[in-house]
Coordinates of C-alpha atoms in Angstrom, one line a residue:
X201 CA -19.0 14.0 28.1
X202 CA -15.5 14.1 29.6
X203 CA -12.4 15.3 27.9
X204 CA -11.0 11.6 27.7
X205 CA -14.2 10.4 25.7
X206 CA -13.8 8.0 22.9
X207 CA -15.4 9.0 19.6
X208 CA -16.5 6.6 16.6
X209 CA -15.6 7.8 13.2
X210 CA -18.4 7.7 10.8
X211 CA -16.7 8.3 7.6
X212 CA -16.0 4.5 6.6
X213 CA -17.5 1.5 7.7
X214 CA -14.5 0.3 9.6
X215 CA -16.0 2.8 12.3
X216 CA -12.7 3.2 14.2
X217 CA -13.3 4.2 17.9
X218 CA -10.6 6.7 18.6
X219 CA -9.6 7.7 22.1
X220 CA -9.1 11.4 22.9
X221 CA -5.8 12.6 21.2
X222 CA -5.6 9.4 19.3
X223 CA -5.9 8.7 15.5
X224 CA -7.8 6.2 13.3
X225 CA -6.5 3.2 11.4
X226 CA -5.9 5.3 8.3
X227 CA -3.8 7.8 10.0
X228 CA -5.8 10.7 8.5
X229 CA -8.3 11.5 11.3
X230 CA -8.0 12.2 14.9
X231 CA -10.2 12.8 18.0
X232 CA -9.6 16.4 19.0
X233 CA -11.7 18.0 21.6
X234 CA -14.5 15.3 21.1
X235 CA -14.6 15.8 17.4
X236 CA -13.4 13.6 14.6
X237 CA -11.1 16.0 12.7
X238 CA -9.2 15.6 9.5
X239 CA -5.4 15.9 10.2
X240 CA -4.3 17.2 6.8
X241 CA -7.0 19.1 5.2
X242 CA -6.5 20.7 1.9
X243 CA -3.1 19.0 1.3
X244 CA -2.4 17.4 -2.0
X245 CA 0.3 15.2 -3.3
X246 CA -0.8 15.4 -6.9
X247 CA -3.1 17.9 -8.9
X248 CA -2.5 17.3 -12.6
X249 CA -4.4 16.8 -15.7
X250 CA -5.0 13.4 -16.9
X251 CA -7.4 11.6 -19.5
X252 CA -10.4 9.9 -17.8
X253 CA -9.2 6.5 -19.0
X254 CA -6.0 6.8 -16.8
X255 CA -8.5 6.9 -13.7
X256 CA -9.7 4.4 -15.1
X257 CA -13.0 5.2 -16.4
X258 CA -14.1 3.9 -19.8
X259 CA -17.8 4.8 -20.3
X260 CA -17.9 8.4 -19.1
X261 CA -16.8 11.3 -21.5
X262 CA -14.3 9.1 -23.5
X263 CA -10.9 10.8 -23.8
X264 CA -12.1 13.5 -21.5
X265 CA -9.5 15.6 -19.6
X266 CA -9.9 15.9 -16.0
X267 CA -7.9 17.2 -13.0
X268 CA -6.5 14.3 -10.9
X269 CA -6.3 15.1 -7.3
X270 CA -4.6 12.7 -4.8
X271 CA -3.5 13.1 -1.2
X272 CA -2.0 10.3 1.0
X273 CA -3.2 7.5 3.2
X274 CA -6.1 5.0 2.9
X275 CA -8.7 3.4 5.1
X276 CA -7.6 -0.1 3.8
X277 CA -4.3 -1.9 3.7
X278 CA -4.4 -4.4 1.0
X279 CA -1.7 -7.0 0.3
X280 CA 0.3 -6.0 -3.0
X281 CA -1.3 -2.6 -3.0
X282 CA 0.0 -0.7 -6.2
X283 CA -0.3 2.6 -4.3
X284 CA 1.7 1.4 -1.2
X285 CA 4.3 4.2 -1.8
X286 CA 1.7 7.1 -1.3
X287 CA -0.9 5.3 1.1
X288 CA 1.5 3.7 3.6
X289 CA 5.0 4.9 3.1
X290 CA 4.4 8.6 2.2
X291 CA 4.2 11.0 5.2
X292 CA 1.1 13.0 4.9
X293 CA 2.8 15.8 6.8
X294 CA 5.6 16.0 4.3
X295 CA 6.4 19.1 2.6
X296 CA 5.8 17.3 -0.8
X297 CA 2.1 17.7 -0.2
X298 CA 1.1 21.3 -1.1
X299 CA -1.7 23.2 0.4
X300 CA -4.5 24.3 -1.9
X301 CA -7.9 25.8 -1.0
X302 CA -11.0 24.4 -2.9
X303 CA -11.1 27.6 -5.1
X304 CA -7.4 27.1 -5.9
X305 CA -8.0 23.5 -7.2
X306 CA -11.0 24.5 -9.2
X307 CA -8.9 27.3 -10.7
X308 CA -6.2 24.9 -11.8
X309 CA -8.9 22.6 -13.2
X310 CA -10.2 25.5 -15.4
X311 CA -6.9 27.1 -16.3
X312 CA -6.1 23.6 -17.6
X313 CA -9.3 23.3 -19.6
X314 CA -10.5 20.3 -17.7
X315 CA -14.1 19.3 -17.7
X316 CA -13.9 18.1 -14.1
X317 CA -12.1 16.7 -11.3
X318 CA -11.4 13.1 -10.1
X319 CA -9.9 11.8 -7.0
X320 CA -7.8 8.7 -7.4
X321 CA -4.6 6.6 -6.4
X322 CA -5.5 6.8 -2.7
X323 CA -9.0 6.6 -1.4
X324 CA -11.1 9.8 -1.1
X325 CA -12.3 8.5 2.3
X326 CA -8.9 9.3 3.6
X327 CA -9.5 13.0 2.8
X328 CA -13.2 13.0 2.8
X329 CA -13.9 16.5 4.1
X330 CA -11.5 18.0 1.8
X331 CA -12.9 16.0 -1.1
X332 CA -16.5 17.1 -0.3
X333 CA -15.6 20.9 -0.3
X334 CA -13.7 20.6 -3.5
X335 CA -16.5 18.6 -5.1
X336 CA -19.1 21.2 -3.9
X337 CA -16.9 24.1 -5.2
X338 CA -16.5 22.2 -8.6
X339 CA -20.3 21.8 -9.1
X340 CA -20.8 25.5 -8.7
X341 CA -18.4 26.1 -11.7
X342 CA -20.2 23.5 -13.8
X343 CA -17.4 20.9 -13.4
X344 CA -17.9 17.1 -13.3
X345 CA -17.0 15.3 -10.3
X346 CA -15.8 11.5 -9.9
X347 CA -13.5 9.2 -7.8
X348 CA -11.8 5.7 -7.6
X349 CA -12.7 4.3 -4.2
X350 CA -13.0 0.9 -2.3
X351 CA -16.5 2.0 -1.8
X352 CA -16.5 1.6 2.1
X353 CA -18.5 4.6 2.8
X354 CA -21.1 4.6 5.5
X355 CA -24.5 5.6 4.5
X356 CA -24.1 9.1 5.9
X357 CA -20.8 9.7 4.1
X358 CA -22.2 8.2 0.7
X359 CA -25.2 10.6 1.2
X360 CA -23.0 13.6 1.5
X361 CA -20.8 13.0 -1.6
X362 CA -23.4 11.5 -3.9
X363 CA -25.2 15.0 -3.7
X364 CA -22.3 16.3 -5.9
X365 CA -21.0 13.2 -7.6
X366 CA -21.3 12.3 -11.4
X367 CA -19.3 9.2 -11.7
X368 CA -17.3 6.5 -9.7
X369 CA -15.1 3.5 -10.1
X370 CA -15.7 1.2 -7.1
X371 CA -13.0 -1.4 -6.5
X372 CA -14.3 -4.5 -4.9
X373 CA -11.9 -6.4 -2.9
X374 CA -14.0 -9.9 -3.3
X375 CA -17.3 -11.2 -2.1
X376 CA -16.0 -13.0 1.2
X377 CA -15.6 -11.6 4.5
X378 CA -12.0 -13.0 4.4
X379 CA -11.2 -10.8 1.6
X380 CA -12.3 -7.7 3.4
X381 CA -10.6 -8.7 6.8
X382 CA -7.3 -9.1 5.0
X383 CA -7.6 -5.3 4.1
X384 CA -8.9 -4.1 7.3
X385 CA -12.6 -4.2 6.8
X386 CA -15.1 -6.9 7.8
X387 CA -17.6 -7.7 5.1
X388 CA -18.3 -6.8 1.4
X389 CA -21.9 -5.8 2.1
X390 CA -21.4 -2.1 2.5
X391 CA -19.6 -2.0 -1.0
X392 CA -22.5 -3.9 -2.7
X393 CA -25.0 -1.7 -1.0
X394 CA -23.2 1.5 -2.0
X395 CA -22.7 0.4 -5.7
X396 CA -26.6 -0.2 -5.8
X397 CA -27.2 3.2 -4.2
X398 CA -25.0 5.1 -6.6
X399 CA -26.5 3.4 -9.6
X400 CA -30.2 4.3 -8.3
X401 CA -29.1 7.9 -8.0
X402 CA -28.2 8.2 -11.4
X403 CA -24.4 8.3 -10.8
X404 CA -22.5 6.5 -13.5
X405 CA -20.8 3.6 -12.0
X406 CA -18.0 1.3 -13.1
X407 CA -16.8 -1.7 -11.0
X408 CA -13.3 -3.0 -10.8
X409 CA -11.9 -6.1 -9.2
X410 CA -8.6 -7.9 -8.9
X411 CA -8.1 -11.4 -10.6
X412 CA -5.8 -13.6 -8.8
X413 CA -5.2 -17.3 -9.3
X414 CA -7.7 -18.2 -6.6
X415 CA -10.7 -16.0 -6.9
X416 CA -12.4 -16.8 -10.4
X417 CA -15.5 -18.0 -8.4
X418 CA -15.8 -14.8 -6.5
X419 CA -15.4 -12.7 -9.7
X420 CA -18.3 -14.9 -11.2
X421 CA -20.4 -14.2 -8.2
X422 CA -19.5 -10.6 -8.3
X423 CA -20.6 -10.3 -12.0
X424 CA -24.0 -11.9 -11.1
X425 CA -24.4 -9.5 -8.2
X426 CA -23.8 -6.6 -10.5
X427 CA -26.1 -7.9 -13.2
X428 CA -28.9 -7.9 -10.6
X429 CA -28.4 -4.1 -10.4
X430 CA -27.8 -3.8 -14.2
X431 CA -26.3 -5.8 -17.0
X432 CA -24.9 -2.6 -18.4
X433 CA -22.5 -1.6 -15.4
X434 CA -19.0 -2.1 -16.9
X435 CA -16.6 -4.5 -14.9
X436 CA -13.0 -3.9 -15.2
X437 CA -10.9 -7.0 -14.4
X438 CA -7.5 -5.9 -13.0
X439 CA -5.1 -8.9 -13.6
X440 CA -3.2 -8.9 -10.4
X441 CA 0.4 -7.6 -10.4
X442 CA 2.2 -9.1 -7.4
X443 CA 3.8 -6.2 -5.7
X444 CA 5.4 -5.4 -2.3
X445 CA 4.9 -8.7 -0.1
X446 CA 2.4 -10.3 -2.4
X447 CA 3.0 -13.9 -3.5
X448 CA 4.2 -14.2 -7.1
X449 CA 2.1 -17.3 -7.5
X450 CA -1.0 -15.2 -7.2
X451 CA -0.5 -13.7 -10.8
X452 CA -2.6 -15.2 -13.5
X453 CA -1.4 -15.4 -17.1
X454 CA -3.0 -12.8 -19.5
X455 CA -4.8 -15.6 -21.5
X456 CA -6.3 -16.9 -18.2
X457 CA -7.8 -13.3 -17.3
X458 CA -9.0 -13.1 -21.0
X459 CA -10.7 -16.4 -20.5
X460 CA -12.4 -15.4 -17.3
X461 CA -13.7 -12.2 -19.1
X462 CA -15.3 -14.2 -21.9
X463 CA -17.1 -16.3 -19.2
X464 CA -18.4 -13.2 -17.2
X465 CA -19.9 -11.8 -20.4
X466 CA -22.8 -14.2 -19.7
X467 CA -23.8 -11.9 -17.0
X468 CA -22.7 -8.5 -18.0
X469 CA -22.6 -6.6 -21.4
X470 CA -19.2 -4.9 -20.8
X471 CA -16.2 -6.7 -19.4
X472 CA -12.6 -5.4 -19.7
X473 CA -9.1 -6.8 -19.1
X474 CA -6.5 -4.4 -17.4
X475 CA -2.9 -4.9 -16.8
X476 CA -2.4 -7.0 -19.9
X477 CA -0.6 -5.3 -22.6
X478 CA -1.6 -6.4 -26.0
X479 CA -5.2 -7.4 -25.1
X480 CA -7.9 -6.5 -27.3
X481 CA -10.3 -6.5 -24.3
X482 CA -9.6 -3.0 -23.2
X483 CA -11.7 -2.0 -26.3
X484 CA -15.4 -1.5 -26.2
X485 CA -17.4 -4.0 -28.5
X486 CA -21.0 -3.5 -29.1
X487 CA -22.7 -6.2 -27.1
X488 CA -25.2 -6.9 -30.1
X489 CA -23.3 -6.8 -33.3
X490 CA -19.5 -6.9 -32.0
X491 CA -18.6 -3.7 -33.7
X492 CA -15.4 -1.9 -32.2
X493 CA -16.8 1.2 -30.8
X494 CA -13.7 2.5 -29.0
X495 CA -10.2 1.0 -29.3
X496 CA -7.8 1.4 -26.4
X497 CA -4.3 0.4 -25.5
X498 CA -2.7 -0.6 -22.3
X499 CA -1.4 2.6 -20.6
X500 CA 0.5 1.5 -17.5
X501 CA -0.7 -0.3 -14.5
X502 CA -4.6 0.3 -13.9
X503 CA -4.6 2.4 -16.9
X504 CA -5.9 2.6 -20.6
X505 CA -5.7 5.2 -23.3
X506 CA -8.1 5.7 -26.1
X507 CA -6.8 5.5 -29.6
X508 CA -8.0 7.2 -32.7
X509 CA -9.7 4.1 -34.0
X510 CA -13.0 2.3 -33.7
X511 CA -16.2 3.7 -35.1
X512 CA -17.2 5.8 -32.0
X513 CA -20.6 6.6 -30.8
X514 CA -23.3 7.9 -33.1
X515 CA -25.6 10.6 -31.7
X516 CA -27.6 9.5 -28.7
X517 CA -24.7 7.2 -27.9
X518 CA -25.8 4.4 -30.2
X519 CA -23.9 1.9 -32.1
X520 CA -23.5 3.2 -35.7
X521 CA -23.5 -0.3 -37.1
X522 CA -26.6 -1.8 -35.5
X523 CA -28.4 1.1 -33.6
X524 CA -27.9 -0.5 -30.2
X525 CA -28.1 2.0 -27.3
X526 CA -24.8 1.7 -25.4
X527 CA -24.2 2.7 -21.7
X528 CA -22.2 5.7 -22.2
X529 CA -22.5 9.2 -20.6
X530 CA -21.1 12.1 -22.3
X531 CA -19.6 12.5 -25.9
X532 CA -16.0 11.6 -26.9
X533 CA -13.3 14.2 -26.8
X534 CA -12.3 15.8 -29.9
X535 CA -8.7 15.8 -29.0
X536 CA -7.0 13.1 -27.0
X537 CA -5.1 14.4 -24.1
X538 CA -1.8 12.5 -23.4
X539 CA 0.1 12.8 -20.1
X540 CA 3.9 13.1 -20.3
X541 CA 6.4 10.9 -18.4
X542 CA 5.3 10.0 -14.9
X543 CA 2.5 12.8 -14.9
X544 CA -0.7 11.4 -13.4
X545 CA -2.2 8.0 -12.8
X546 CA -0.4 4.9 -11.4
X547 CA 2.8 5.5 -13.2
X548 CA 3.6 8.2 -10.6
X549 CA 3.6 5.5 -8.1
X550 CA 6.1 3.5 -10.2
X551 CA 8.2 6.6 -10.3
X552 CA 8.4 6.7 -6.4
X553 CA 9.1 3.1 -6.5
X554 CA 12.0 3.4 -9.0
X555 CA 13.7 5.8 -6.4
X556 CA 13.0 3.5 -3.6
X557 CA 14.6 0.7 -5.8
X558 CA 17.9 2.6 -5.9
X559 CA 17.9 3.6 -2.1
X560 CA 17.1 -0.1 -1.0
X561 CA 20.0 -1.4 -3.2
X562 CA 22.4 1.1 -1.4
X563 CA 21.2 0.1 2.1
X564 CA 18.3 2.3 3.0
X565 CA 16.3 0.6 5.6
X566 CA 14.6 3.6 7.0
X567 CA 11.6 5.2 5.2
X568 CA 12.6 8.7 6.4
X569 CA 15.5 8.5 4.0
X570 CA 13.3 7.4 1.2
X571 CA 11.0 10.4 1.9
X572 CA 14.0 12.8 1.9
X573 CA 14.8 11.6 -1.9
X574 CA 11.2 11.7 -2.8
X575 CA 11.0 15.3 -1.5
X576 CA 13.9 16.3 -3.5
X577 CA 12.9 14.8 -6.7
X578 CA 9.2 16.1 -6.4
X579 CA 10.4 19.6 -5.9
X580 CA 10.8 21.7 -9.0
X581 CA 11.2 19.7 -12.2
X582 CA 12.8 16.7 -10.5
X583 CA 10.2 14.2 -11.9
X584 CA 10.8 15.1 -15.5
X585 CA 14.6 14.9 -14.9
X586 CA 14.1 11.5 -13.3
X587 CA 12.1 10.2 -16.4
X588 CA 15.0 11.4 -18.5
X589 CA 17.8 10.0 -16.4
X590 CA 16.3 6.4 -15.9
X591 CA 16.2 5.9 -19.7
X592 CA 20.0 5.6 -20.2
X593 CA 22.5 3.3 -18.3
X594 CA 25.1 5.8 -17.6
X595 CA 22.7 8.6 -16.3
X596 CA 21.1 5.8 -14.3
X597 CA 24.3 5.2 -12.6
X598 CA 24.8 8.9 -12.0
X599 CA 21.4 8.8 -10.2
X600 CA 22.8 6.0 -7.8
X601 CA 25.7 8.2 -6.8
X602 CA 23.4 11.3 -6.5
X603 CA 21.1 9.5 -4.2
X604 CA 24.0 8.0 -2.2
X605 CA 25.2 11.5 -1.4
X606 CA 21.9 12.7 -0.5
X607 CA 21.0 10.1 2.0
X608 CA 24.6 9.7 3.2
X609 CA 25.2 6.3 1.8
X610 CA 27.8 7.4 -0.6
X611 CA 30.2 4.3 0.0
X612 CA 27.4 1.7 -0.6
X613 CA 26.3 3.8 -3.9
X614 CA 29.8 3.8 -5.0
X615 CA 30.0 0.0 -4.5
X616 CA 26.9 -0.5 -6.6
X617 CA 27.8 2.1 -9.3
X618 CA 31.3 0.5 -9.7
X619 CA 29.9 -3.1 -10.0
X620 CA 27.5 -1.8 -12.7
X621 CA 30.1 0.2 -14.6
X622 CA 32.5 -2.8 -14.6
X623 CA 29.8 -5.1 -16.3
X624 CA 28.9 -2.4 -18.7
X625 CA 32.6 -1.9 -19.6
X626 CA 33.3 -5.6 -20.3
X627 CA 30.3 -5.8 -22.5
X628 CA 31.2 -2.5 -24.4
X629 CA 34.8 -3.5 -24.9
X630 CA 34.0 -6.8 -26.1
X631 CA 31.6 -5.4 -28.7
X632 CA 34.0 -2.6 -30.1
X633 CA 34.7 -4.5 -33.5
X634 CA 31.2 -6.4 -33.7
X635 CA 30.1 -6.7 -37.2
X636 CA 26.9 -8.6 -37.1
X637 CA 24.2 -7.3 -34.9
X638 CA 20.9 -9.1 -34.6
X639 CA 17.6 -7.3 -35.1
X640 CA 15.6 -7.3 -31.9
X641 CA 12.1 -6.5 -31.1
X642 CA 11.0 -5.8 -27.5
X643 CA 7.3 -6.5 -26.6
X644 CA 5.3 -6.4 -23.3
X645 CA 2.7 -8.9 -22.5
X646 CA 1.9 -10.0 -26.1
X647 CA 3.6 -9.8 -29.4
X648 CA 1.5 -6.8 -30.6
X649 CA 2.4 -4.5 -27.7
X650 CA 5.6 -2.6 -28.8
X651 CA 7.5 -0.8 -26.2
X652 CA 8.5 2.6 -27.1
X653 CA 11.8 2.9 -29.0
X654 CA 13.4 5.4 -26.5
X655 CA 12.7 3.3 -23.5
X656 CA 15.5 1.8 -21.3
X657 CA 14.8 -1.8 -22.4
X658 CA 15.8 -0.8 -26.0
X659 CA 18.8 1.0 -24.9
X660 CA 19.9 -2.3 -23.3
X661 CA 19.6 -4.0 -26.4
X662 CA 21.8 -1.6 -28.3
X663 CA 24.4 -1.9 -25.4
X664 CA 24.4 -5.6 -25.6
X665 CA 25.0 -5.4 -29.4
X666 CA 21.8 -5.6 -30.9
X667 CA 19.6 -3.4 -33.4
X668 CA 16.5 -2.1 -31.8
X669 CA 13.7 -2.8 -34.3
X670 CA 11.3 -0.9 -31.9
X671 CA 13.0 2.5 -32.8
X672 CA 11.5 2.1 -36.5
X673 CA 7.8 2.1 -35.1
X674 CA 6.2 5.5 -34.7
X675 CA 3.3 6.1 -32.2
X676 CA 2.9 7.4 -28.7
X677 CA 1.9 5.5 -25.7
X678 CA 2.9 4.7 -22.1
X679 CA 4.9 2.4 -21.9
X680 CA 4.2 1.5 -25.6
X681 CA 1.8 1.1 -28.4
X682 CA -0.4 -1.6 -29.9
X683 CA 0.8 -2.5 -33.5
X684 CA -0.7 -4.8 -36.1
X685 CA 0.8 -8.2 -36.8
X686 CA 1.5 -7.0 -40.2
X687 CA 3.9 -4.3 -38.9
X688 CA 5.6 -6.9 -36.9
X689 CA 6.0 -9.3 -39.8
X690 CA 7.5 -6.4 -41.9
X691 CA 10.2 -6.0 -39.1
X692 CA 11.0 -9.6 -39.2
X693 CA 13.0 -9.5 -35.9
X694 CA 15.7 -12.3 -35.5
X695 CA 15.2 -12.1 -31.6
X696 CA 12.3 -11.1 -29.4
X697 CA 12.5 -10.1 -25.8
X698 CA 9.5 -9.9 -23.6
X699 CA 9.4 -7.3 -20.8
X700 CA 10.0 -8.7 -17.4
X701 CA 7.6 -6.2 -15.6
X702 CA 4.2 -7.3 -17.0
X703 CA 5.1 -10.6 -18.8
X704 CA 3.8 -13.7 -20.4
X705 CA 5.5 -17.1 -20.4
X706 CA 7.4 -17.8 -23.7
X707 CA 4.9 -20.5 -24.3
X708 CA 2.0 -18.4 -24.1
X709 CA 3.6 -15.7 -26.2
X710 CA 4.3 -18.2 -29.1
X711 CA 0.7 -19.2 -29.0
X712 CA -0.4 -15.6 -29.7
X713 CA 1.1 -15.6 -33.2
X714 CA -1.3 -16.2 -36.1
X715 CA -0.5 -19.0 -38.5
X716 CA 0.8 -16.7 -41.2
X717 CA 3.4 -15.1 -38.7
X718 CA 5.2 -18.4 -37.9
X719 CA 7.8 -17.8 -40.5
X720 CA 9.2 -14.7 -38.7
X721 CA 12.8 -15.4 -38.0
X722 CA 12.4 -15.1 -34.2
X723 CA 9.5 -17.4 -34.1
X724 CA 10.8 -19.9 -36.7
X725 CA 14.1 -20.2 -35.0
X726 CA 12.7 -20.3 -31.3
X727 CA 14.5 -17.1 -30.4
X728 CA 11.9 -15.6 -28.0
X729 CA 13.0 -14.8 -24.5
X730 CA 12.0 -13.4 -21.2
X731 CA 14.4 -12.8 -18.2
X732 CA 14.9 -15.1 -15.4
X733 CA 13.8 -12.7 -12.9
X734 CA 11.1 -9.8 -12.9
X735 CA 12.1 -6.2 -13.1
X736 CA 15.6 -7.2 -14.6
X737 CA 15.3 -4.7 -17.6
X738 CA 13.7 -1.6 -16.1
X739 CA 12.8 0.2 -12.9
X740 CA 15.5 -1.1 -10.5
X741 CA 19.2 -1.4 -10.5
X742 CA 18.6 -5.2 -11.3
X743 CA 18.7 -4.3 -14.9
X744 CA 22.3 -4.9 -14.8
X745 CA 21.4 -8.7 -14.6
X746 CA 19.0 -8.2 -17.6
X747 CA 21.8 -6.7 -19.6
X748 CA 24.1 -9.6 -18.9
X749 CA 21.3 -11.9 -20.0
X750 CA 20.6 -10.0 -23.1
X751 CA 24.3 -10.1 -24.1
X752 CA 24.5 -13.9 -23.5
X753 CA 21.4 -14.3 -25.8
X754 CA 22.6 -11.9 -28.6
X755 CA 26.2 -12.9 -28.7
X756 CA 26.8 -16.4 -27.1
X757 CA 30.0 -16.6 -28.9
X758 CA 31.4 -13.7 -26.9
X759 CA 29.5 -13.8 -23.6
X760 CA 28.8 -16.4 -21.2
X761 CA 27.9 -14.7 -17.8
X762 CA 26.6 -17.2 -15.2
X763 CA 23.2 -15.3 -14.6
X764 CA 22.1 -17.2 -11.6
X765 CA 25.5 -16.9 -9.9
X766 CA 25.5 -13.1 -10.6
X767 CA 22.0 -12.9 -9.2
X768 CA 23.0 -14.6 -6.1
X769 CA 26.0 -12.3 -5.6
X770 CA 24.0 -9.2 -6.3
X771 CA 21.4 -10.0 -3.8
X772 CA 23.9 -10.9 -1.2
X773 CA 26.1 -7.8 -1.7
X774 CA 23.3 -5.3 -2.2
X775 CA 20.3 -6.5 -0.4
X776 CA 21.7 -8.9 2.2
X777 CA 19.3 -11.5 1.1
X778 CA 19.6 -15.0 -0.4
X779 CA 18.4 -14.9 -4.1
X780 CA 15.3 -17.1 -4.8
X781 CA 13.5 -16.4 -8.0
X782 CA 10.4 -17.8 -6.4
X783 CA 10.3 -14.8 -3.9
X784 CA 10.8 -12.2 -6.5
X785 CA 7.6 -10.4 -7.7
X786 CA 6.8 -7.4 -9.9
X787 CA 8.1 -4.7 -7.4
X788 CA 10.6 -2.3 -8.7
X789 CA 11.6 -1.3 -5.2
X790 CA 11.4 -4.2 -3.0
X791 CA 13.8 -7.0 -4.2
X792 CA 11.8 -9.9 -2.8
X793 CA 8.3 -10.5 -1.5
X794 CA 10.2 -11.2 1.8
X795 CA 12.0 -7.9 2.1
X796 CA 10.8 -5.7 4.9
X797 CA 11.5 -2.2 6.3
X798 CA 13.4 -2.2 9.7
X799 CA 11.2 -1.0 12.4

């Protein structure tokens, strides 16, 4: 061969043909001296303990504590990807990524008393040689090994990893060639082939797939395909969250995804609904008798969290009620592990997007400036400080000024900060002598999912002259906890707000209330509200618009902010965009599905 010979990458089925000195589509492999070489070996963005449901994995060592490892990059580029900030915007050469040998990774897992390691958030195919070596070292130390992947392995790469693999979550993009071409692939056939191969090799497999407003038939076909392998393979339906450039109209209602789940049960024994706070379909029910085996809560995008409820598994992984053998591997954890703040899983990507949200609002159009801010926050204890500072309006505004200085956009940051402080002051001064404060409950998705009392949304309620009923509810979760309707009835809130991140329509929300709950003051008096735009109450500086909206609702005798006019001004001044609510999706960072980085 000559020194300018092209080489074909055999790690994933995209099969990039890479010229000498070039790199593949994922940006993680290059052709060096006629060899496909990993460009950033042993470099990690995250190594932190998580519970296995955060992965998410539901039928493997329930509640188990695993060490999450994540790098950067991905072999796919999917519209609305929840990991865009780390797979497309993170620089894999950044000092944020820390170098660890396989032995050091395994030592960290063992020091944290983890029962295994799991690769998630970006695809292990992007750092395949690194992951294989870590997996081999883990097996030598008796640790379990798993990953979340799009499953686009070649037969050769699947053979290499399956020798040391115990469990896998395979994300299917759809069953059409078009679905895969949109992500950079060509056909779903390699993924279906690999799911079957993993199952036949005794590796525990769970399958996930996005539910959009147009792909119900594809999901039904996928369920039938999986059932041909085994009815007992769990299917995780990920209700689509429109992020980045994704069309907001692709997002289905929670009830629509739940209805689809019930249809798919004709083909599979276990079908779960994700990204839908308050749904009961994150829990495991016995396929024969319907007993609740494990009860779970929504735990941020793509995640679930085991609760100390449900009957659990009897010895031999059978239903204690009817004796049905259930498709679980490993016993449940004695003590449930809970991550703190932005630690682990997809909430980490939300943290990066919240930083990006501030930077974009103060005029950052260069990803290098965003990377600089990420590098600062992710050094030392910056992530925990961020989690604290974003929960209070005043400290949030301080963050705006801090990041403005950091990226040399101080004037733009000051302009934004002053605008927000002025609105805050108007509201606070008007409420100085307020005597009657309405009791307010803040939900996400459904009425029975209560946002944690200390969260930012509840601070906005109090700033706007309300009493946060959420602060009376105990329990831990991220971003909240499921409660019973009896608890909600005892609170009897006068006003209910629905989170603008993972929301329901007000009409759907009303329909969730049982008959005996219709006399709650907020329901009886039709005082249930969501915000005019998404992410207007958390995650981006647009919360100032949400605060004005809350003030209007709670004290119409005092406030009459023209919210749409304010939004138009905000978008014009801070995003240089025309405001159109139809272009606004669930992104914290990107203000519109039409917003783009400058080249």
